[in-house]
Short mmCIF file of N, CA, C and O in Angstrom, two decimals:
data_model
loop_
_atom_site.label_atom_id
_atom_site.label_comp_id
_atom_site.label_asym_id
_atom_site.label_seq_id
_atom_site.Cartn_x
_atom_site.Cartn_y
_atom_site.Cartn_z
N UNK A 220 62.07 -73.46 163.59
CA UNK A 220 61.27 -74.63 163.41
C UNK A 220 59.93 -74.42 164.12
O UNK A 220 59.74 -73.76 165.13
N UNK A 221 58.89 -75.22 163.27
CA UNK A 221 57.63 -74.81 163.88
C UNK A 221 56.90 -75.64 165.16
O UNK A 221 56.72 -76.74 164.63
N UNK A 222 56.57 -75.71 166.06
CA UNK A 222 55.69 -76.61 166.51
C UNK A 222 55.06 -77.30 166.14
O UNK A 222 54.36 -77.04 165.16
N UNK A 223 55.00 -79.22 167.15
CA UNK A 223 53.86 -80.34 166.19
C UNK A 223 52.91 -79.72 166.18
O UNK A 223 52.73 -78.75 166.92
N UNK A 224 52.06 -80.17 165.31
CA UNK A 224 50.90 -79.72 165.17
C UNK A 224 50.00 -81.11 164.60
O UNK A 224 50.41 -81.77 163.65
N UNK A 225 48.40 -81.51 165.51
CA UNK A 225 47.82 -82.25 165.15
C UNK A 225 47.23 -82.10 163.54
O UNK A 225 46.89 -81.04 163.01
N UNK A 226 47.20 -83.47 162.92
CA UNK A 226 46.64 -83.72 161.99
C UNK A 226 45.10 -83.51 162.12
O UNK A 226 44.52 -83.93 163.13
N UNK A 227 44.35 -82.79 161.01
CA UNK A 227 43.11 -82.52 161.03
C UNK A 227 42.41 -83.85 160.88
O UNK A 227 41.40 -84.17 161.51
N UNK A 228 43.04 -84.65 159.95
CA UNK A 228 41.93 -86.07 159.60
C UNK A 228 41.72 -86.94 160.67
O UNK A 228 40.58 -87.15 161.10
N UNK A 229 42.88 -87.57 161.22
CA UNK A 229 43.66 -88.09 162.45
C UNK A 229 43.97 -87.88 163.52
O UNK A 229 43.76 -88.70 164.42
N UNK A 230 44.52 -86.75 163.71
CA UNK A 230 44.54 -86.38 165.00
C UNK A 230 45.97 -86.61 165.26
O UNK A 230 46.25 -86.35 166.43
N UNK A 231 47.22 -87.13 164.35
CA UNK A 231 48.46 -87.89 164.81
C UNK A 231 49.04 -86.81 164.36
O UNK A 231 48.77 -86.20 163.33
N UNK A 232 50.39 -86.41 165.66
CA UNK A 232 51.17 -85.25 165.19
C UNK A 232 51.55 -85.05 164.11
O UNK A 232 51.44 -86.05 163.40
N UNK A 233 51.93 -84.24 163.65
CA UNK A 233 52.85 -83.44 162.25
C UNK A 233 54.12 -82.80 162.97
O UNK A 233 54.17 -81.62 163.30
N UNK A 234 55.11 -83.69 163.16
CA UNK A 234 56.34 -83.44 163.67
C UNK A 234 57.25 -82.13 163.06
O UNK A 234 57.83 -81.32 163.79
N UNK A 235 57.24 -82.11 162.00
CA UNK A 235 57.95 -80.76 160.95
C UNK A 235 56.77 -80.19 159.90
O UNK A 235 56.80 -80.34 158.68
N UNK A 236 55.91 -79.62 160.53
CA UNK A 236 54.77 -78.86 159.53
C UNK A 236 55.13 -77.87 159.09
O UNK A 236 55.67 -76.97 159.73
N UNK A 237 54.82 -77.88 157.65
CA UNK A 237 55.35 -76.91 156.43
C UNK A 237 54.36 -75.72 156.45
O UNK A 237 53.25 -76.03 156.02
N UNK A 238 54.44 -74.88 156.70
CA UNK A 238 53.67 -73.69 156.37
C UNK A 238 52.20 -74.01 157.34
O UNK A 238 52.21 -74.22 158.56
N UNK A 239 51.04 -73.97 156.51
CA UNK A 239 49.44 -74.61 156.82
C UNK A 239 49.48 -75.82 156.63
O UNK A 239 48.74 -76.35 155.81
N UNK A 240 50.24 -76.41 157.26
CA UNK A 240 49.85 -78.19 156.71
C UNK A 240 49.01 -78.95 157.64
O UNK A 240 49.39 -79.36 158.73
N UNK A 241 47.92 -79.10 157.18
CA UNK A 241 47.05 -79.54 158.09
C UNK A 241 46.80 -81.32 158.11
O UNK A 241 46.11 -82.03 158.84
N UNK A 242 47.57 -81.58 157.12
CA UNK A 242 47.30 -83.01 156.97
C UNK A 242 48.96 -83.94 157.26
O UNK A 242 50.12 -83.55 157.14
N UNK A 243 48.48 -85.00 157.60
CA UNK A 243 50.04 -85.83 157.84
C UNK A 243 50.22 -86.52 156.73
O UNK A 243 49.22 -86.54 156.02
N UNK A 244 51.19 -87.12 156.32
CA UNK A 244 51.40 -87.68 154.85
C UNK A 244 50.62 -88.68 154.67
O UNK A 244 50.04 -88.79 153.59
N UNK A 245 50.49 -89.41 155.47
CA UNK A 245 49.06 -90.61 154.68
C UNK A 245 47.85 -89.96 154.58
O UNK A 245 47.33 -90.01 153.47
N UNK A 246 47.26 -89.34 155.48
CA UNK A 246 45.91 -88.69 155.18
C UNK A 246 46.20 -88.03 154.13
O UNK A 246 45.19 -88.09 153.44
N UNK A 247 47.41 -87.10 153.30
CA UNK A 247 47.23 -86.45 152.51
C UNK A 247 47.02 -87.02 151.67
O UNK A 247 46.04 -86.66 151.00
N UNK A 248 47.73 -88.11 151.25
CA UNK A 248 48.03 -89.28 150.28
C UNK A 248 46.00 -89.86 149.80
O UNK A 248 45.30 -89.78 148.79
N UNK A 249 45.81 -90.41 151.22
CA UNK A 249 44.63 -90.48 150.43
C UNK A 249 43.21 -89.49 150.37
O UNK A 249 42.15 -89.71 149.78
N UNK A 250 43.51 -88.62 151.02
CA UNK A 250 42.70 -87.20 150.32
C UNK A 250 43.01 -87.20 148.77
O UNK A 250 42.04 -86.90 148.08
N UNK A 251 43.93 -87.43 148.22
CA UNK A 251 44.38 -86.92 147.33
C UNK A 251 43.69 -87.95 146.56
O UNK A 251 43.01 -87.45 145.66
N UNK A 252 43.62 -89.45 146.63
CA UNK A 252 43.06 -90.26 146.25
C UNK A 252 41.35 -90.49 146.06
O UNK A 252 40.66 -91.06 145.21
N UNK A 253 41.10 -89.81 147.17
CA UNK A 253 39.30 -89.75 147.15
C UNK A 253 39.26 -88.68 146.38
O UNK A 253 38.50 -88.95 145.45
N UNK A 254 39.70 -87.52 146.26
CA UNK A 254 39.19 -86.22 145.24
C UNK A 254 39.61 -86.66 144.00
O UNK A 254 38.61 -86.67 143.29
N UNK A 255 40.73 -87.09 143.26
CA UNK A 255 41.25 -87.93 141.91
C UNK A 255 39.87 -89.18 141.89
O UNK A 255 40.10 -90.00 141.00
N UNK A 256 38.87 -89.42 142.47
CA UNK A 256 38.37 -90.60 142.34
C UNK A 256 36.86 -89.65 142.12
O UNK A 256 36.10 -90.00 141.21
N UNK A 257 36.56 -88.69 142.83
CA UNK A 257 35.38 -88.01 142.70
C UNK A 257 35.33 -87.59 141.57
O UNK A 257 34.41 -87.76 140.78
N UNK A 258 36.49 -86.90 141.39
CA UNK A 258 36.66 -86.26 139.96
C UNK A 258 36.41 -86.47 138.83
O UNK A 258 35.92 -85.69 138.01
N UNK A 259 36.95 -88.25 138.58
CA UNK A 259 37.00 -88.98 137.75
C UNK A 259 35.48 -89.60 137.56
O UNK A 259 34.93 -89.56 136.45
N UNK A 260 34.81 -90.21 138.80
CA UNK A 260 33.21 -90.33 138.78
C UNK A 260 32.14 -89.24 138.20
O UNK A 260 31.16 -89.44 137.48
N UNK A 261 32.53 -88.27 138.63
CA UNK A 261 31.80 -86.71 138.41
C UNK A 261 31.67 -86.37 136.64
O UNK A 261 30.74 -85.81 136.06
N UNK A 262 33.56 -87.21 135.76
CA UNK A 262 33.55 -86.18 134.57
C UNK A 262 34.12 -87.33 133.64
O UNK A 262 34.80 -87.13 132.63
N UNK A 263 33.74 -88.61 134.16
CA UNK A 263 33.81 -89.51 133.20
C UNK A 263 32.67 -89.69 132.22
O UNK A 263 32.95 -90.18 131.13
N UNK A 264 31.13 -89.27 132.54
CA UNK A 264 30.71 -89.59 131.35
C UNK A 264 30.64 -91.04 131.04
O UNK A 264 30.68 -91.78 132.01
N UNK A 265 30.53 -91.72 129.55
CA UNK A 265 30.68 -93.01 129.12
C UNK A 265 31.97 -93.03 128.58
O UNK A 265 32.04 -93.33 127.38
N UNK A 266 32.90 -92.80 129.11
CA UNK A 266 33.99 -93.50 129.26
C UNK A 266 34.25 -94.63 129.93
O UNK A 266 34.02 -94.94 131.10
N UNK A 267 34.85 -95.33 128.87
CA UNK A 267 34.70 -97.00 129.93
C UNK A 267 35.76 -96.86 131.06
O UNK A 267 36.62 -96.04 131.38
N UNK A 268 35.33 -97.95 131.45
CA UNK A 268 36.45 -98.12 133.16
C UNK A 268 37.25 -99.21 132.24
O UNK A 268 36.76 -100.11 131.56
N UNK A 269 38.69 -98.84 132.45
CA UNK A 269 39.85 -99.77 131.49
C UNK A 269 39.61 -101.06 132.58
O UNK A 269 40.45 -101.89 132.23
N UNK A 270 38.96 -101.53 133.57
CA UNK A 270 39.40 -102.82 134.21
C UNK A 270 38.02 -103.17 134.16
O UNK A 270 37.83 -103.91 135.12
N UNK A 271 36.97 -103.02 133.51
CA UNK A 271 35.78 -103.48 133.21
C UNK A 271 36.18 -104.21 131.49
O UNK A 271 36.80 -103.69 130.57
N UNK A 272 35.49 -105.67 131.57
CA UNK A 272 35.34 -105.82 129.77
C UNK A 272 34.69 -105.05 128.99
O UNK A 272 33.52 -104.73 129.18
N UNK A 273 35.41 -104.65 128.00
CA UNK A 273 34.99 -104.09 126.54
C UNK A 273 33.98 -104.70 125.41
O UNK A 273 34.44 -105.53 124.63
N UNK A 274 32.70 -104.34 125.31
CA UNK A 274 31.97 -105.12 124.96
C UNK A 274 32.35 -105.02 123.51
O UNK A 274 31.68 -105.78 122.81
N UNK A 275 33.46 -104.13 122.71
CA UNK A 275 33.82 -103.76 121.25
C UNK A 275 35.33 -103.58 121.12
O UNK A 275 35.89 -102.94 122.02
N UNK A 276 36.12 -104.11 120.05
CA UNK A 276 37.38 -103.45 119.77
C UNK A 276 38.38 -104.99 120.32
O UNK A 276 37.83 -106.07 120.54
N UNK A 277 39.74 -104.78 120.45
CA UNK A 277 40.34 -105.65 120.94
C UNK A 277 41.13 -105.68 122.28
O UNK A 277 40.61 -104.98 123.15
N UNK A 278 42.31 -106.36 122.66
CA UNK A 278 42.51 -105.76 124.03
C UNK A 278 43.66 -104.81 124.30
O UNK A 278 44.32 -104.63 125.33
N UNK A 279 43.75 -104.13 122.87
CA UNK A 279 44.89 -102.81 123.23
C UNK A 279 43.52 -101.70 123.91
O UNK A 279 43.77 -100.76 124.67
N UNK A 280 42.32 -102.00 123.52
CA UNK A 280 41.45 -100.92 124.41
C UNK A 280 41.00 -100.31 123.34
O UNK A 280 40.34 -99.35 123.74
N UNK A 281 41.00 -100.38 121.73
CA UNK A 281 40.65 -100.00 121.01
C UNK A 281 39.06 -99.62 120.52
O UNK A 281 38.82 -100.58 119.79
N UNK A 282 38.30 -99.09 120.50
CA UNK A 282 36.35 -99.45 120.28
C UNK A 282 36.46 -99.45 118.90
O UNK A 282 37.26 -98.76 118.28
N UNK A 283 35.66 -100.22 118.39
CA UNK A 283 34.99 -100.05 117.54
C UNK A 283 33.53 -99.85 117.45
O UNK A 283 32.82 -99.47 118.38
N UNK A 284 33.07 -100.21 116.02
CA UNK A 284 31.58 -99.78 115.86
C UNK A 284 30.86 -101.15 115.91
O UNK A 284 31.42 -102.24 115.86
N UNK A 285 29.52 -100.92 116.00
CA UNK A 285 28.86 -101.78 115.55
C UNK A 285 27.82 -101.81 114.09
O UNK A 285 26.81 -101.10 114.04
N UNK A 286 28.11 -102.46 113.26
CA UNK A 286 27.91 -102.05 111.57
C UNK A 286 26.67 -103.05 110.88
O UNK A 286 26.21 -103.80 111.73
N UNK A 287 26.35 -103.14 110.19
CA UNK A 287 25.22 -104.21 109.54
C UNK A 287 25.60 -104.27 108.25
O UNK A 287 25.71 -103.19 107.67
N UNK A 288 25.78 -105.03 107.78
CA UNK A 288 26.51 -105.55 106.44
C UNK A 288 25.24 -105.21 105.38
O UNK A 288 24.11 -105.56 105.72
N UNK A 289 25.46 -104.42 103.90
CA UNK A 289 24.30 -103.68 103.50
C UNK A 289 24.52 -104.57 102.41
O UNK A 289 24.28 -103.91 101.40
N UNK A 290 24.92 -105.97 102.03
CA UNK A 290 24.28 -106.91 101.26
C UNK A 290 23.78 -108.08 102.26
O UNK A 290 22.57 -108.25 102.10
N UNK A 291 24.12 -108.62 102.88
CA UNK A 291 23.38 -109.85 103.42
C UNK A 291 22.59 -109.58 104.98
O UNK A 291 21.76 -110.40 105.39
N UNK A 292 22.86 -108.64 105.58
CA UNK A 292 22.89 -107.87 106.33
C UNK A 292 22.69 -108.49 108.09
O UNK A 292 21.87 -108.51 109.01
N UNK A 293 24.10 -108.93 107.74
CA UNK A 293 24.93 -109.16 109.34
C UNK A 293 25.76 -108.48 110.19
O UNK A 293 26.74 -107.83 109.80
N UNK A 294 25.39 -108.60 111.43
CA UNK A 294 25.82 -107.88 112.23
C UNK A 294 27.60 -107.98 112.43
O UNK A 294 28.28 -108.94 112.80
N UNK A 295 27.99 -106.75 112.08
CA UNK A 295 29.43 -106.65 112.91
C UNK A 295 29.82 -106.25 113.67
O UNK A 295 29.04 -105.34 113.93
N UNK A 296 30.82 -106.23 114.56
CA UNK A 296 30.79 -105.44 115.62
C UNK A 296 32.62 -105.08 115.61
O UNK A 296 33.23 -105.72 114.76
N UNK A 297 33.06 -104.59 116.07
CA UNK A 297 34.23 -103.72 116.31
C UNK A 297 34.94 -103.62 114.91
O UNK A 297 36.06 -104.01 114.59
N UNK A 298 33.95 -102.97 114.12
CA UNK A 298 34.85 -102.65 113.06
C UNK A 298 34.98 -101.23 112.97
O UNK A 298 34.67 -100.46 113.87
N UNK A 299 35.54 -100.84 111.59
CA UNK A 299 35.56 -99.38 111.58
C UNK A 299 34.71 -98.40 111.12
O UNK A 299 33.96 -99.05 110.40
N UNK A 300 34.34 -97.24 111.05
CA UNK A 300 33.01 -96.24 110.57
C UNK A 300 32.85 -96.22 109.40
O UNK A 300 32.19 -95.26 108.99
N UNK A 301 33.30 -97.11 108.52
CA UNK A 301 33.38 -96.87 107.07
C UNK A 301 33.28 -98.03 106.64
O UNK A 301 32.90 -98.24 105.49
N UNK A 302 33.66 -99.14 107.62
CA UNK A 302 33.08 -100.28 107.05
C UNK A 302 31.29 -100.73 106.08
O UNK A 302 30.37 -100.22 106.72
N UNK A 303 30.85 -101.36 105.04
CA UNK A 303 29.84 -101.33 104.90
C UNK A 303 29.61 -102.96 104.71
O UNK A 303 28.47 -103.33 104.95
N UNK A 304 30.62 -104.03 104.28
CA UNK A 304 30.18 -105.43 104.13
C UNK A 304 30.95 -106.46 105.30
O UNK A 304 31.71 -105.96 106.13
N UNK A 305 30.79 -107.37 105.29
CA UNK A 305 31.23 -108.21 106.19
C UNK A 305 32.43 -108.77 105.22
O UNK A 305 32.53 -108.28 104.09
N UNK A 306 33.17 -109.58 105.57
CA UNK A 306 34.06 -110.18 104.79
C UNK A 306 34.22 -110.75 103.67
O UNK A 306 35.01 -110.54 102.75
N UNK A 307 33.16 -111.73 103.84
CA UNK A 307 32.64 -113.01 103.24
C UNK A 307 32.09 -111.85 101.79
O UNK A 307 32.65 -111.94 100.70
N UNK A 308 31.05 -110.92 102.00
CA UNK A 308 30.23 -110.14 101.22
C UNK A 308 31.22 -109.25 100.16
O UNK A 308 31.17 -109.15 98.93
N UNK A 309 31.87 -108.84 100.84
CA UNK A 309 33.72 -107.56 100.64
C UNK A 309 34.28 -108.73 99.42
O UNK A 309 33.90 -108.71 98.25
N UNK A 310 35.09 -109.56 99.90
CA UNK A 310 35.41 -110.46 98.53
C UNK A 310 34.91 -111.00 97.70
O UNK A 310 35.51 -111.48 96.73
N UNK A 311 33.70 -111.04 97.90
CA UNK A 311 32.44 -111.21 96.50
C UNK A 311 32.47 -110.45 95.54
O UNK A 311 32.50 -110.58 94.32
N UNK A 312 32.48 -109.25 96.56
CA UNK A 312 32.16 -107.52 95.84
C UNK A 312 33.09 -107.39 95.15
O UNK A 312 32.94 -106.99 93.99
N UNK A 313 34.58 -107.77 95.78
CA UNK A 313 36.04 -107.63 94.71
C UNK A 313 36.21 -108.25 94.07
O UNK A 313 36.87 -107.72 93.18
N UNK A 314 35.89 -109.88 93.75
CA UNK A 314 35.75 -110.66 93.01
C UNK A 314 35.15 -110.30 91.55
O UNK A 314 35.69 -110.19 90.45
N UNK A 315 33.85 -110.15 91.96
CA UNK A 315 33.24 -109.28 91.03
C UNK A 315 33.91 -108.09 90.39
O UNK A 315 34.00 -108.19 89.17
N UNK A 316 34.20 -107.43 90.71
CA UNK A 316 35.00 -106.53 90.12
C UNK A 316 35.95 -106.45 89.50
O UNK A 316 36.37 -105.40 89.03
N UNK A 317 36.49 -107.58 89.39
CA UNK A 317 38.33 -108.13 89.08
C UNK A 317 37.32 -108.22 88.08
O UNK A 317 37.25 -107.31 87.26
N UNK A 318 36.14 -109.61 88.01
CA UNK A 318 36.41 -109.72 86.06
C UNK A 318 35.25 -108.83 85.88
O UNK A 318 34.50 -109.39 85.08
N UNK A 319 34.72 -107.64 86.26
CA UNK A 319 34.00 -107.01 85.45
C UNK A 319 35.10 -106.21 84.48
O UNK A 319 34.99 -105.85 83.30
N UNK A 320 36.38 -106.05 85.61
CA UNK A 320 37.44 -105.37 85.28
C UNK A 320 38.57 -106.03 83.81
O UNK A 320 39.08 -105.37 82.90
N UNK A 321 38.64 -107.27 84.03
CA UNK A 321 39.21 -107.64 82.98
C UNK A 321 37.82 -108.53 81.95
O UNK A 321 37.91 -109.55 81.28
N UNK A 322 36.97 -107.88 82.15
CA UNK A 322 35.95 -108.20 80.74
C UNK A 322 36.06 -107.21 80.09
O UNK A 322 35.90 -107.41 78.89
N UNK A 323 36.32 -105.96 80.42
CA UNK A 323 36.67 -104.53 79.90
C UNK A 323 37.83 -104.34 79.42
O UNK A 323 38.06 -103.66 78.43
N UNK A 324 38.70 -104.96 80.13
CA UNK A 324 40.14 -104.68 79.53
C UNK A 324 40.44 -105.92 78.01
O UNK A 324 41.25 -105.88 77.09
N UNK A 325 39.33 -106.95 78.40
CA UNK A 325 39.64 -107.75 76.87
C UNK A 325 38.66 -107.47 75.74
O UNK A 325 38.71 -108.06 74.66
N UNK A 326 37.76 -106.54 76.05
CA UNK A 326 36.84 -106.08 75.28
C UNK A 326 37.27 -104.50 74.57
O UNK A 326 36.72 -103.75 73.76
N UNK A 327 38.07 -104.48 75.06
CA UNK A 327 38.87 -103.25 74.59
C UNK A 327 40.16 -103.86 73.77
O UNK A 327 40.75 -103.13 72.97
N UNK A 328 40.57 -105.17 73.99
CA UNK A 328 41.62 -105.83 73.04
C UNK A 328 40.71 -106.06 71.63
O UNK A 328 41.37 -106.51 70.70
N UNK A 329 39.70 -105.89 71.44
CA UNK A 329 39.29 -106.48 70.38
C UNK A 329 38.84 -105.49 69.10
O UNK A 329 38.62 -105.76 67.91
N UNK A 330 38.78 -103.94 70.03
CA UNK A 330 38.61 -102.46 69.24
C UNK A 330 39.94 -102.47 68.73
O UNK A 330 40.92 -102.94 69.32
N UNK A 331 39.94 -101.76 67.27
CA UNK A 331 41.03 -101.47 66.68
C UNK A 331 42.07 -100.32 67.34
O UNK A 331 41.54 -99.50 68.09
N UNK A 332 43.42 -100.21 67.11
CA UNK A 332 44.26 -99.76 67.63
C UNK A 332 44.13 -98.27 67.02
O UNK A 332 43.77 -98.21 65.84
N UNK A 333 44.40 -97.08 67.68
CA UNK A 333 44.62 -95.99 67.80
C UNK A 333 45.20 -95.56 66.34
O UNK A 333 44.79 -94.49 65.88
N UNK A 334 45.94 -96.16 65.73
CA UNK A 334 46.62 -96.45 64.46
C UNK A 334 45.76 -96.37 63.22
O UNK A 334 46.15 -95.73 62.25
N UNK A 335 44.55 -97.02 63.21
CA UNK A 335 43.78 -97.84 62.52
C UNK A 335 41.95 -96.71 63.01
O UNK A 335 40.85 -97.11 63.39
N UNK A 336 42.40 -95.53 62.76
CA UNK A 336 41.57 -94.43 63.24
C UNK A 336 40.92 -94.17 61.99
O UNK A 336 39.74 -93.84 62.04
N UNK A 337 41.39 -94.25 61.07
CA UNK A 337 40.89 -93.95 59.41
C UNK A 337 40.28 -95.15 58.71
O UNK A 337 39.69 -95.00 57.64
N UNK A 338 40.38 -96.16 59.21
CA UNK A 338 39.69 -97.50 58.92
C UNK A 338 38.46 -97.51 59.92
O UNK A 338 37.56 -98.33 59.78
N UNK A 339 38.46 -96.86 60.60
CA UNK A 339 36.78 -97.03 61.71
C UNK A 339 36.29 -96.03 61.12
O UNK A 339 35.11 -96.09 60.80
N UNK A 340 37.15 -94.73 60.77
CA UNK A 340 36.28 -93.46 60.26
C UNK A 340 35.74 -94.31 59.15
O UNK A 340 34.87 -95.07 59.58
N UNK A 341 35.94 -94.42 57.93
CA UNK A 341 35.92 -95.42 56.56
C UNK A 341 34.55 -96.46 57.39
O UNK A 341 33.55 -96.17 56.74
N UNK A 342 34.32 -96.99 57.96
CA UNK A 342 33.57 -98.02 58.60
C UNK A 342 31.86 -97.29 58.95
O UNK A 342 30.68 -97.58 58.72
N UNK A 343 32.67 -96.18 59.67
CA UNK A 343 31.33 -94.98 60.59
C UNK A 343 30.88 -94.39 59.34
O UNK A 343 29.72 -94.52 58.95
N UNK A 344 31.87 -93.65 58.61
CA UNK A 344 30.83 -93.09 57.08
C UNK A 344 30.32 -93.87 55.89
O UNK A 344 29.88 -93.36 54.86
N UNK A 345 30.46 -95.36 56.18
CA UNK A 345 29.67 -96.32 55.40
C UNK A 345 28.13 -96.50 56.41
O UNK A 345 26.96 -96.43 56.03
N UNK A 346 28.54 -96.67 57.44
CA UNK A 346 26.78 -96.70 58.44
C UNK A 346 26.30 -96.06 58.56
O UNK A 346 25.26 -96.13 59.20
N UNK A 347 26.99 -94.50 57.76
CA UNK A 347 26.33 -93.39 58.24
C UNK A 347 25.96 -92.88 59.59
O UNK A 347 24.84 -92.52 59.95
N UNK A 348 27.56 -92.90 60.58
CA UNK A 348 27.50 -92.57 61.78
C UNK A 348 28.42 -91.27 61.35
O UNK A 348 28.52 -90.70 60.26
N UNK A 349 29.10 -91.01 62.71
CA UNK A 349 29.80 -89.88 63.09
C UNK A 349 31.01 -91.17 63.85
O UNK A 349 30.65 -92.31 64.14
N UNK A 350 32.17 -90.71 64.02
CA UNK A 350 33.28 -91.51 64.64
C UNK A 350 32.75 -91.52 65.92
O UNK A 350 32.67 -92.60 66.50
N UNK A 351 32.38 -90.49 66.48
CA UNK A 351 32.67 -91.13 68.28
C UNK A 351 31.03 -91.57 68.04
O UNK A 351 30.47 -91.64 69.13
N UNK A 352 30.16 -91.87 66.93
CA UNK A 352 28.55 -92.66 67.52
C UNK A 352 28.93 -93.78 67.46
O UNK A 352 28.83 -94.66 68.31
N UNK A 353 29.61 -93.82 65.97
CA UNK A 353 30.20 -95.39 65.69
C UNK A 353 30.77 -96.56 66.79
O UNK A 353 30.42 -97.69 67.12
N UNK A 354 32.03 -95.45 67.21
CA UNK A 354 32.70 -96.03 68.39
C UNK A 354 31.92 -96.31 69.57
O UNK A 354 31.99 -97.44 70.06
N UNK A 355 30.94 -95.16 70.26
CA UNK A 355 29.93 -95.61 71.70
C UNK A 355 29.50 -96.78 71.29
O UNK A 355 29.92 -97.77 71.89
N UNK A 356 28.40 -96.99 69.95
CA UNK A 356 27.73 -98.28 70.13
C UNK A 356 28.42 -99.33 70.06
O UNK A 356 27.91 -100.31 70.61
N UNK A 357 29.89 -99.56 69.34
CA UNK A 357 30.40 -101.01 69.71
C UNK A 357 31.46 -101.23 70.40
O UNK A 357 32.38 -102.02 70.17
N UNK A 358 31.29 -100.35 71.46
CA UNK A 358 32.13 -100.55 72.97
C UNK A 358 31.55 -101.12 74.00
O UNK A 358 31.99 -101.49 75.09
N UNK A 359 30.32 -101.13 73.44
CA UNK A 359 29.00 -101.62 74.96
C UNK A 359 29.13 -103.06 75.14
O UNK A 359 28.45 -103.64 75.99
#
């Protein structure tokens, strides 16, 4: 067994010192704490501090972006990188689209059936088209 030996930080014996142990268990404890804290100051960068508020995202700690809505053009904030409308703007946009979508799908009910291919040909070589000119112009 080795001799006490004073603590370097303190000065308070080290009753069973291990090898070079120059420190007693609390001083080591928070040595260990100030260098984990330098460290972290030194190579954090803009990494947020988790016990500071998040000026973006929600409170799992998540960030988001901050975005500008490219029809009315309002500000969003913790959304995602791919976002481009705000909500309100987004279901307009789909709205729109549903019946551009079914103006097409009933405007296509009204072209003759796949069946009935020799009756449009018959139709196109009376106007003196070609089948697919015939067909482009009265699909529009």
């Amino acid at each position: 067994m080795r001799p006490a030996a004073p603590c370097q930080r303190c000065g308070r014996l080290i009753e069973h010192p291990r090898g070079p142990q120059r420190y007693c268990t609390d001083c080591r404890i928070a040595l260990d704490r100030e260098r984990r804290a330098a460290y972290a100051a030194a190579h954090r960068g803009d990494k947020p501090n988790p016990k500071e508020p998040q000026p973006l995202g929600s409170r799992s700690g998540k960030r988001g972006y901050i975005r500008i809505c490219v029809v009315c053009g309002k500000v969003m904030r913790g959304v995602g990188n791919k976002t481009k409308y705000c909500p309100e703007c987004r279901r307009e946009r789909e709205n729109a689209r549903a019946r551009e979508l079914a103006r097409i799908k009933r405007d296509r009910s009204k072209h003759p059936a796949s069946g009935d291919v020799r009756a449009v040909a018959a139709e196109a070589d009376a106007a003196g088209l070609s089948y697919g000119q015939y067909v482009a112009r009265h699909t529009k």
